[in-house]
Coordinates of C-alpha atoms in Angstrom, one line a residue:
M1 CA 99.3 -49.7 61.0
A2 CA 97.4 -49.0 64.2
G3 CA 96.4 -52.2 66.3
K4 CA 97.3 -54.6 63.5
E5 CA 96.9 -58.3 64.0
A6 CA 99.4 -60.8 62.7
S7 CA 97.9 -62.6 59.8
V8 CA 99.9 -65.8 60.4
P9 CA 102.8 -66.5 62.7
L10 CA 105.8 -66.4 60.3
S11 CA 107.8 -69.7 60.5
T12 CA 110.0 -69.7 57.4
D13 CA 113.5 -71.1 57.7
L14 CA 114.9 -67.7 57.0
I15 CA 113.2 -66.2 60.0
K16 CA 114.0 -69.2 62.2
R17 CA 117.7 -68.9 61.5
K18 CA 117.7 -65.4 62.9
R19 CA 115.9 -66.8 66.0
I20 CA 113.8 -63.6 66.3
S21 CA 110.3 -63.9 65.0
A22 CA 108.7 -61.1 63.0
P23 CA 106.2 -60.2 65.8
R24 CA 109.1 -59.8 68.2
I25 CA 111.0 -57.6 65.9
I26 CA 107.9 -55.4 65.4
I27 CA 107.5 -55.2 69.2
I28 CA 111.1 -54.3 69.7
G29 CA 110.9 -51.6 67.0
F30 CA 107.9 -49.9 68.6
A31 CA 109.6 -50.2 72.1
V32 CA 112.7 -48.5 70.7
L33 CA 110.6 -45.7 69.1
I34 CA 108.8 -45.2 72.4
F35 CA 112.1 -45.1 74.3
V36 CA 113.5 -42.4 71.9
G37 CA 110.3 -40.4 72.2
T38 CA 110.4 -40.6 76.0
I39 CA 113.9 -39.2 76.1
L40 CA 113.0 -36.3 73.7
L41 CA 109.8 -35.4 75.6
A42 CA 111.7 -35.5 79.0
L43 CA 114.2 -32.9 77.8
P44 CA 113.7 -29.4 79.3
V45 CA 113.5 -28.0 75.7
S46 CA 110.2 -29.9 75.3
S47 CA 108.6 -28.4 78.4
A48 CA 107.0 -25.0 78.4
S49 CA 108.1 -24.5 82.0
G50 CA 111.7 -25.2 81.1
N51 CA 111.9 -28.2 83.5
S52 CA 111.6 -31.8 82.6
I53 CA 108.1 -33.2 83.0
G54 CA 109.5 -36.4 84.5
W55 CA 110.2 -39.7 82.9
I56 CA 107.0 -41.5 83.7
D57 CA 104.9 -38.7 82.2
A58 CA 107.2 -38.5 79.2
L59 CA 106.9 -42.3 78.8
F60 CA 103.1 -42.1 79.1
V61 CA 102.8 -39.4 76.4
A62 CA 105.4 -41.1 74.1
T63 CA 103.6 -44.4 74.3
S64 CA 100.3 -42.7 73.7
A65 CA 101.7 -40.9 70.6
V66 CA 103.4 -44.0 69.1
C67 CA 100.3 -46.1 69.8
V68 CA 98.2 -43.3 68.3
T69 CA 96.0 -43.2 71.3
G70 CA 95.7 -39.6 72.5
L71 CA 95.5 -40.2 76.2
S72 CA 97.7 -37.8 78.2
V73 CA 98.5 -37.3 81.9
V74 CA 99.4 -33.7 81.2
D75 CA 97.7 -31.0 79.2
V76 CA 99.5 -31.1 75.9
P77 CA 99.1 -27.5 74.6
S78 CA 100.1 -25.9 78.0
T79 CA 102.8 -28.4 78.9
F80 CA 104.9 -28.7 75.8
T81 CA 106.7 -26.2 73.7
T82 CA 106.5 -26.3 69.9
F83 CA 109.5 -28.6 69.9
G84 CA 107.7 -31.0 72.2
E85 CA 104.5 -30.8 70.1
L86 CA 106.5 -31.6 67.0
V87 CA 108.1 -34.6 68.7
I88 CA 104.6 -35.9 69.5
L89 CA 103.5 -35.3 65.9
V90 CA 106.4 -37.2 64.5
L91 CA 105.8 -40.1 66.9
V92 CA 102.1 -40.1 65.8
Q93 CA 103.0 -40.2 62.1
I94 CA 105.6 -43.0 62.5
G95 CA 103.5 -45.0 64.9
G96 CA 100.3 -44.6 62.8
L97 CA 101.8 -45.7 59.5
G98 CA 104.2 -48.2 61.0
F99 CA 108.0 -47.8 61.4
M100 CA 108.6 -50.5 58.7
V101 CA 106.9 -48.1 56.1
F102 CA 109.5 -45.5 56.9
G103 CA 112.2 -48.1 56.9
V104 CA 111.3 -49.0 53.3
L105 CA 111.3 -45.4 52.2
F106 CA 114.8 -44.9 53.8
A107 CA 116.1 -48.0 52.1
I108 CA 114.8 -46.8 48.8
L109 CA 116.4 -43.4 49.3
I110 CA 119.8 -44.8 50.0
G111 CA 119.5 -47.4 47.3
K112 CA 119.6 -50.4 49.7
K113 CA 118.2 -53.7 48.3
I114 CA 115.2 -55.0 50.2
G115 CA 115.6 -58.8 50.7
L116 CA 113.2 -61.6 51.5
R117 CA 113.6 -61.3 55.2
E118 CA 112.8 -57.6 55.1
R119 CA 109.8 -58.2 52.9
L120 CA 108.5 -60.8 55.4
L121 CA 108.8 -58.2 58.1
I122 CA 107.1 -55.6 56.0
Q123 CA 104.3 -58.1 55.3
Q124 CA 103.8 -58.6 59.0
S125 CA 103.9 -54.9 59.8
I126 CA 101.4 -53.7 57.3
N127 CA 99.2 -56.8 57.6
S128 CA 99.5 -57.9 53.9
Y129 CA 98.4 -61.3 52.6
S130 CA 101.6 -62.0 50.8
P131 CA 105.3 -60.7 50.8
Q132 CA 104.9 -60.0 47.1
G133 CA 104.4 -56.4 46.3
V134 CA 104.8 -55.2 49.9
V135 CA 107.5 -52.7 49.0
R136 CA 105.1 -51.0 46.4
L137 CA 102.3 -51.2 49.0
A138 CA 104.5 -49.5 51.7
V139 CA 105.3 -46.7 49.3
N140 CA 101.6 -46.3 48.3
I141 CA 100.7 -46.2 52.0
F142 CA 103.0 -43.3 52.5
L143 CA 101.8 -41.5 49.4
I144 CA 98.1 -41.9 50.3
A145 CA 98.7 -40.6 53.8
L146 CA 100.7 -37.6 52.4
V147 CA 98.1 -36.7 49.9
I148 CA 95.1 -37.0 52.3
E149 CA 96.9 -35.2 55.2
S150 CA 98.1 -32.4 52.9
M151 CA 94.6 -31.7 51.5
A152 CA 93.0 -31.8 54.9
A153 CA 95.7 -29.5 56.4
L154 CA 95.1 -27.0 53.6
V155 CA 91.4 -26.9 54.2
L156 CA 91.8 -26.5 58.0
A157 CA 94.5 -23.9 57.6
V158 CA 92.2 -21.8 55.4
R159 CA 89.4 -22.2 57.9
W160 CA 91.5 -21.2 60.9
S161 CA 93.6 -18.4 59.1
G162 CA 91.0 -15.8 60.1
E163 CA 91.3 -16.7 63.8
Y164 CA 95.0 -17.4 64.3
G165 CA 96.8 -15.9 61.3
T166 CA 98.4 -17.7 58.4
A167 CA 101.4 -19.2 60.1
R168 CA 99.6 -20.5 63.1
A169 CA 96.7 -21.7 61.1
I170 CA 99.0 -23.8 58.9
Y171 CA 100.6 -25.3 62.0
Y172 CA 97.3 -26.1 63.5
G173 CA 96.0 -27.5 60.3
V174 CA 99.0 -29.8 59.8
F175 CA 99.0 -31.0 63.4
H176 CA 95.3 -31.9 63.5
A177 CA 95.3 -33.4 60.0
I178 CA 98.1 -35.8 61.0
S179 CA 96.6 -36.5 64.4
A180 CA 93.2 -37.2 62.9
F181 CA 94.2 -39.3 60.0
N182 CA 96.3 -41.5 62.2
N183 CA 93.4 -41.7 64.6
A184 CA 95.5 -40.3 67.4
G185 CA 93.3 -37.6 69.0
F186 CA 96.0 -35.2 70.2
S187 CA 94.8 -31.6 70.0
L188 CA 96.4 -28.3 70.5
W189 CA 93.4 -27.1 72.5
S190 CA 92.7 -28.2 76.0
D191 CA 89.0 -28.7 75.3
S192 CA 89.8 -30.8 72.2
L193 CA 87.4 -29.6 69.5
M194 CA 84.5 -28.6 71.7
R195 CA 84.7 -25.0 70.5
Y196 CA 83.9 -26.2 67.0
V197 CA 80.9 -28.4 67.9
G198 CA 78.7 -26.9 65.3
D199 CA 81.4 -26.0 62.7
P200 CA 80.6 -27.9 59.4
T201 CA 84.1 -27.5 58.0
V202 CA 85.9 -28.8 61.0
N203 CA 83.4 -31.6 61.6
I204 CA 83.5 -32.8 58.0
V205 CA 87.3 -32.6 57.5
I206 CA 88.2 -34.2 60.9
T207 CA 85.7 -37.0 60.6
L208 CA 86.6 -37.8 57.0
L209 CA 90.2 -38.1 58.1
F210 CA 89.1 -40.5 60.8
I211 CA 87.0 -42.5 58.4
F212 CA 89.7 -42.8 55.7
G213 CA 92.4 -43.6 58.3
G214 CA 90.1 -46.2 59.9
L215 CA 89.2 -47.9 56.6
G216 CA 92.6 -49.2 56.0
F217 CA 95.0 -48.6 53.1
T218 CA 94.2 -51.9 51.3
V219 CA 90.5 -50.7 51.2
I220 CA 91.5 -47.3 49.9
L221 CA 93.7 -48.8 47.2
D222 CA 91.0 -51.3 46.3
L223 CA 88.5 -48.4 45.9
L224 CA 91.0 -46.4 43.8
K225 CA 91.8 -49.3 41.5
K226 CA 88.3 -50.9 41.0
R227 CA 85.8 -48.1 41.6
N228 CA 83.0 -50.6 41.3
W229 CA 81.2 -52.2 44.2
R230 CA 80.8 -55.6 42.6
D231 CA 84.6 -55.8 41.8
L232 CA 85.7 -54.9 45.4
S233 CA 87.3 -57.6 47.5
L234 CA 85.2 -59.2 50.3
H235 CA 87.4 -57.5 52.9
S236 CA 86.6 -54.1 51.4
K237 CA 82.9 -54.8 51.2
I238 CA 82.7 -55.9 54.9
V239 CA 84.8 -52.9 56.1
I240 CA 82.7 -50.3 54.2
T241 CA 79.4 -51.9 55.1
T242 CA 80.2 -52.3 58.8
N243 CA 81.6 -48.8 59.1
A244 CA 78.5 -47.3 57.4
I245 CA 76.2 -49.2 59.8
L246 CA 78.2 -48.2 62.9
I247 CA 78.3 -44.5 61.9
V248 CA 74.6 -44.2 61.1
S249 CA 73.4 -46.3 64.1
G250 CA 75.9 -44.5 66.4
T251 CA 74.7 -41.1 65.3
V252 CA 71.0 -42.0 65.8
L253 CA 71.6 -43.6 69.2
I254 CA 73.8 -40.9 70.6
L255 CA 71.3 -38.2 69.5
S256 CA 68.4 -40.1 71.0
M257 CA 70.1 -40.8 74.3
E258 CA 71.6 -37.3 74.8
L259 CA 68.7 -35.3 73.4
L260 CA 67.2 -34.6 76.9
N261 CA 70.6 -34.3 78.7
P262 CA 71.0 -30.6 79.7
E263 CA 74.7 -31.0 80.4
T264 CA 75.5 -31.9 76.8
F265 CA 72.8 -30.9 74.4
G266 CA 71.0 -28.5 76.7
F267 CA 72.8 -25.4 75.3
L268 CA 73.2 -26.6 71.7
S269 CA 71.0 -25.7 68.8
W270 CA 69.5 -28.5 66.6
P271 CA 72.2 -28.3 64.0
E272 CA 74.9 -28.4 66.7
R273 CA 73.2 -31.5 68.2
L274 CA 73.2 -33.3 64.9
W275 CA 76.9 -32.4 64.3
A276 CA 77.8 -33.5 67.8
S277 CA 76.0 -36.8 67.5
Y278 CA 77.6 -37.6 64.1
F279 CA 81.1 -36.5 65.4
Q280 CA 81.0 -38.6 68.5
A281 CA 79.7 -41.6 66.6
V282 CA 82.7 -41.4 64.3
V283 CA 85.5 -40.5 66.7
T284 CA 84.5 -42.8 69.5
R285 CA 85.6 -45.9 67.7
T286 CA 89.2 -44.9 67.8
A287 CA 89.9 -41.2 67.2
G288 CA 90.0 -39.5 70.7
F289 CA 88.8 -36.0 69.8
N290 CA 85.5 -34.9 71.2
S291 CA 83.2 -32.0 70.5
I292 CA 81.1 -32.5 73.7
D293 CA 82.3 -33.5 77.2
P294 CA 82.2 -37.4 77.5
A295 CA 82.1 -37.1 81.3
A296 CA 78.9 -35.1 81.1
M297 CA 77.2 -37.7 78.9
L298 CA 74.6 -40.1 80.3
P299 CA 75.8 -43.5 81.6
T300 CA 73.9 -45.2 78.8
S301 CA 75.7 -43.2 76.2
Q302 CA 79.0 -43.9 77.9
L303 CA 78.3 -47.6 77.9
F304 CA 77.5 -47.4 74.2
M305 CA 80.7 -45.6 73.6
I306 CA 82.6 -48.3 75.3
I307 CA 81.1 -50.8 72.9
L308 CA 82.1 -48.6 69.9
M309 CA 85.7 -48.2 71.3
F310 CA 86.0 -51.9 71.7
I311 CA 85.0 -52.5 68.1
G312 CA 87.4 -49.8 66.8
G313 CA 88.4 -49.4 63.1
S314 CA 89.4 -51.9 60.4
S315 CA 92.3 -54.2 59.9
G316 CA 95.3 -52.7 58.2
S317 CA 94.3 -49.2 59.2
T318 CA 95.6 -46.6 61.7
A319 CA 92.8 -47.5 64.1
G320 CA 92.7 -49.8 67.1
G321 CA 90.1 -52.1 68.7
I322 CA 89.1 -55.6 67.7
K323 CA 88.4 -54.3 64.2
T324 CA 85.2 -53.9 62.3
N325 CA 85.8 -57.0 60.1
T326 CA 86.3 -59.1 63.3
F327 CA 83.1 -57.8 64.7
A328 CA 81.3 -58.5 61.4
V329 CA 82.6 -62.1 61.3
L330 CA 81.3 -62.6 64.9
I331 CA 77.9 -61.3 64.1
M332 CA 77.5 -63.3 60.9
S333 CA 78.7 -66.4 62.7
V334 CA 76.1 -66.0 65.3
I335 CA 73.4 -65.5 62.7
A336 CA 74.6 -68.6 60.9
I337 CA 74.4 -70.7 64.1
V338 CA 70.9 -69.3 65.0
R339 CA 69.7 -70.2 61.5
G340 CA 71.2 -73.7 61.7
R341 CA 73.7 -73.2 58.9
E342 CA 77.0 -74.9 58.8
D343 CA 78.8 -72.2 56.7
V344 CA 79.2 -68.5 57.4
V345 CA 78.5 -66.7 54.2
I346 CA 79.0 -63.0 53.5
Y347 CA 78.3 -61.4 50.1
K348 CA 78.0 -64.9 48.6
R349 CA 81.4 -65.9 49.9
R350 CA 82.0 -68.7 52.4
L351 CA 84.4 -67.8 55.2
V352 CA 87.2 -70.2 56.0
T353 CA 86.9 -71.7 59.5
D354 CA 90.4 -70.6 60.4
F355 CA 89.4 -66.9 60.0
I356 CA 86.3 -67.5 62.2
L357 CA 88.4 -69.1 64.9
R358 CA 91.0 -66.3 64.7
A359 CA 88.2 -63.7 65.0
L360 CA 86.9 -65.4 68.1
A361 CA 90.5 -65.6 69.6
V362 CA 90.9 -61.8 69.0
I363 CA 87.7 -61.0 70.8
I364 CA 88.3 -63.3 73.7
I365 CA 91.9 -62.1 74.2
S366 CA 90.9 -58.4 73.8
L367 CA 88.1 -58.8 76.4
G368 CA 90.6 -60.4 78.7
V369 CA 93.1 -57.5 78.3
V370 CA 90.4 -54.9 78.9
L371 CA 89.1 -56.7 82.0
V372 CA 92.6 -57.3 83.5
C373 CA 93.3 -53.6 82.9
A374 CA 90.1 -52.6 84.6
I375 CA 90.7 -54.9 87.6
L376 CA 94.2 -53.6 88.1
L377 CA 92.9 -50.0 87.9
T378 CA 90.3 -50.7 90.6
I379 CA 93.2 -51.6 92.8
T380 CA 95.7 -48.9 91.9
E381 CA 93.1 -46.1 91.7
R382 CA 91.0 -47.2 94.7
H383 CA 91.6 -43.9 96.5
T384 CA 90.2 -41.8 93.6
D385 CA 86.6 -40.6 93.4
H386 CA 86.0 -42.4 90.1
N387 CA 83.6 -45.3 89.7
F388 CA 83.9 -48.5 87.8
M389 CA 82.3 -47.0 84.7
D390 CA 85.1 -44.4 84.6
I391 CA 87.7 -47.2 85.0
L392 CA 86.1 -49.5 82.3
F393 CA 85.9 -46.5 80.0
E394 CA 89.5 -45.7 80.5
S395 CA 90.6 -49.3 80.0
T396 CA 88.7 -49.7 76.8
S397 CA 89.9 -46.4 75.5
A398 CA 93.5 -47.4 76.2
F399 CA 93.2 -50.8 74.5
G400 CA 91.2 -49.5 71.6
T401 CA 93.8 -46.7 71.2
V402 CA 90.9 -44.2 71.3
G403 CA 92.2 -41.5 73.7
M404 CA 88.9 -40.5 75.4
T405 CA 88.6 -40.3 79.1
L406 CA 86.0 -39.4 81.7
G407 CA 88.7 -37.5 83.7
L408 CA 90.6 -40.4 85.2
T409 CA 93.8 -40.1 83.1
S410 CA 95.1 -36.9 84.7
K411 CA 94.6 -38.4 88.2
L412 CA 96.3 -41.8 87.6
T413 CA 98.8 -43.0 90.2
F414 CA 102.3 -44.2 89.2
A415 CA 101.1 -47.8 89.1
G416 CA 97.9 -46.8 87.2
K417 CA 100.0 -45.1 84.5
L418 CA 102.1 -48.2 84.0
V419 CA 98.9 -50.3 83.6
I420 CA 97.6 -47.9 80.9
I421 CA 100.9 -47.7 79.2
A422 CA 101.0 -51.5 78.9
T423 CA 97.4 -51.6 77.7
M424 CA 98.0 -49.0 75.0
F425 CA 101.0 -50.9 73.8
I426 CA 99.1 -54.2 73.6
G427 CA 96.2 -52.5 71.9
R428 CA 98.4 -50.9 69.3
L429 CA 100.2 -54.0 68.3
G430 CA 97.1 -56.3 68.6
P431 CA 96.5 -59.2 70.9
L432 CA 97.5 -61.9 68.3
T433 CA 100.8 -60.2 67.5
M434 CA 101.6 -60.1 71.2
A435 CA 100.5 -63.8 71.6
Y436 CA 102.6 -64.9 68.6
A437 CA 105.6 -63.0 70.0
M438 CA 105.4 -64.8 73.4
T439 CA 104.9 -68.3 72.0
R440 CA 106.6 -70.6 69.7
S441 CA 104.4 -71.6 66.9
S442 CA 104.7 -74.7 64.7
N443 CA 102.7 -75.5 61.5
K444 CA 103.7 -79.2 61.9
Q445 CA 100.9 -81.5 63.0
Y446 CA 101.6 -85.2 63.1
Y447 CA 98.2 -86.5 64.2
R448 CA 94.6 -85.5 65.0
H449 CA 92.7 -86.4 68.2
P450 CA 89.4 -88.3 67.9
E451 CA 86.3 -86.1 67.8
E452 CA 83.7 -85.9 70.7
K453 CA 80.5 -84.0 71.0
L454 CA 80.0 -81.4 73.8
M455 CA 76.8 -79.8 75.0
I456 CA 76.8 -76.0 74.4
G457 CA 74.3 -73.5 75.7

């Protein structure tokens, strides 16, 4: 799952005896997948020119694919052959759903028993509350993705069959369905989806893929099982409510800010403006596609998009960012403090303090990662003609695994590419997973220090 956070640092005796924590195993797994993808993309057979694109560019694209980001230092449709595009597509699918999901499927196919240690790893990978039922959940994740992607690919293939022929339309439909559902943003057109800015079919299908992929599989399963708002879990209610608010408010604000911008909406009809506003409000939070040029948008719109990119999708989904539920917990905590309340209550449920502190940790660490990335890029890219807004946009896009750029990606220096690669990797795995992997955690606490009050604000 894209940008997942570790729910708790695993510290069972079983894991300790192996001396490799679950977060570290997950990091190693993604690193190996990126390494294999780099080798395949660097092969001459992957390049349209017949020559290798170079290891650093191959590493960048492979990382972007596995981390379901969509940023690319080369133009994907003109640079790669069909083989290279399929490599990217496979990396996106495995990276989006999580390699542990495919490990479970492979184990089931060969009849291998999945033990407790493997279940703990699966729990960590798919961000489940408990190791119980994780094998069934992993299978359901694959089946849900398969069904949604297949249905979307069929609709898109029918839509594009008149333009590109049946075979090509099917290929385009499958590629964009997988890319969109996994919130990757890779497109087979150099202008992304700008040519379909006013197309209802493309806009609806692609955005629905983003939305379902960004909700998270636990929410989708919750909806399928209960089908009643009152019976849904608190997590599902928070995710659905926050997503709806962000989509509606994002659409209205982008439309309002870009309405008088001749470089974006100046040549669009009113229906196209509405579709473009809605599309950008949805995809900006983690998807990477665009139906208008982000570089031509007003600075106020770009700043608002940075905020949306930082928030991202939801926990347990294919999306990145700090997650909508983390953002909701932060907002509700602030409201509770302002109102003088001791408890944070959402939908008549009191949140545990541990979750509030964890949400705060995610936000602080994430801000730190984005700012460090931006500072490093101001050093490595100081000779380019891009301003700090472009750099901050690029940094947030990489961390949030969004894939949008204001034109800086293709001009990155060697050092700048390494900075973005590291940022995409951290953003994909999540700041807490990286933190748990780099530290030794212990649940043992022998004493508590005395309390003392501190002036705040």
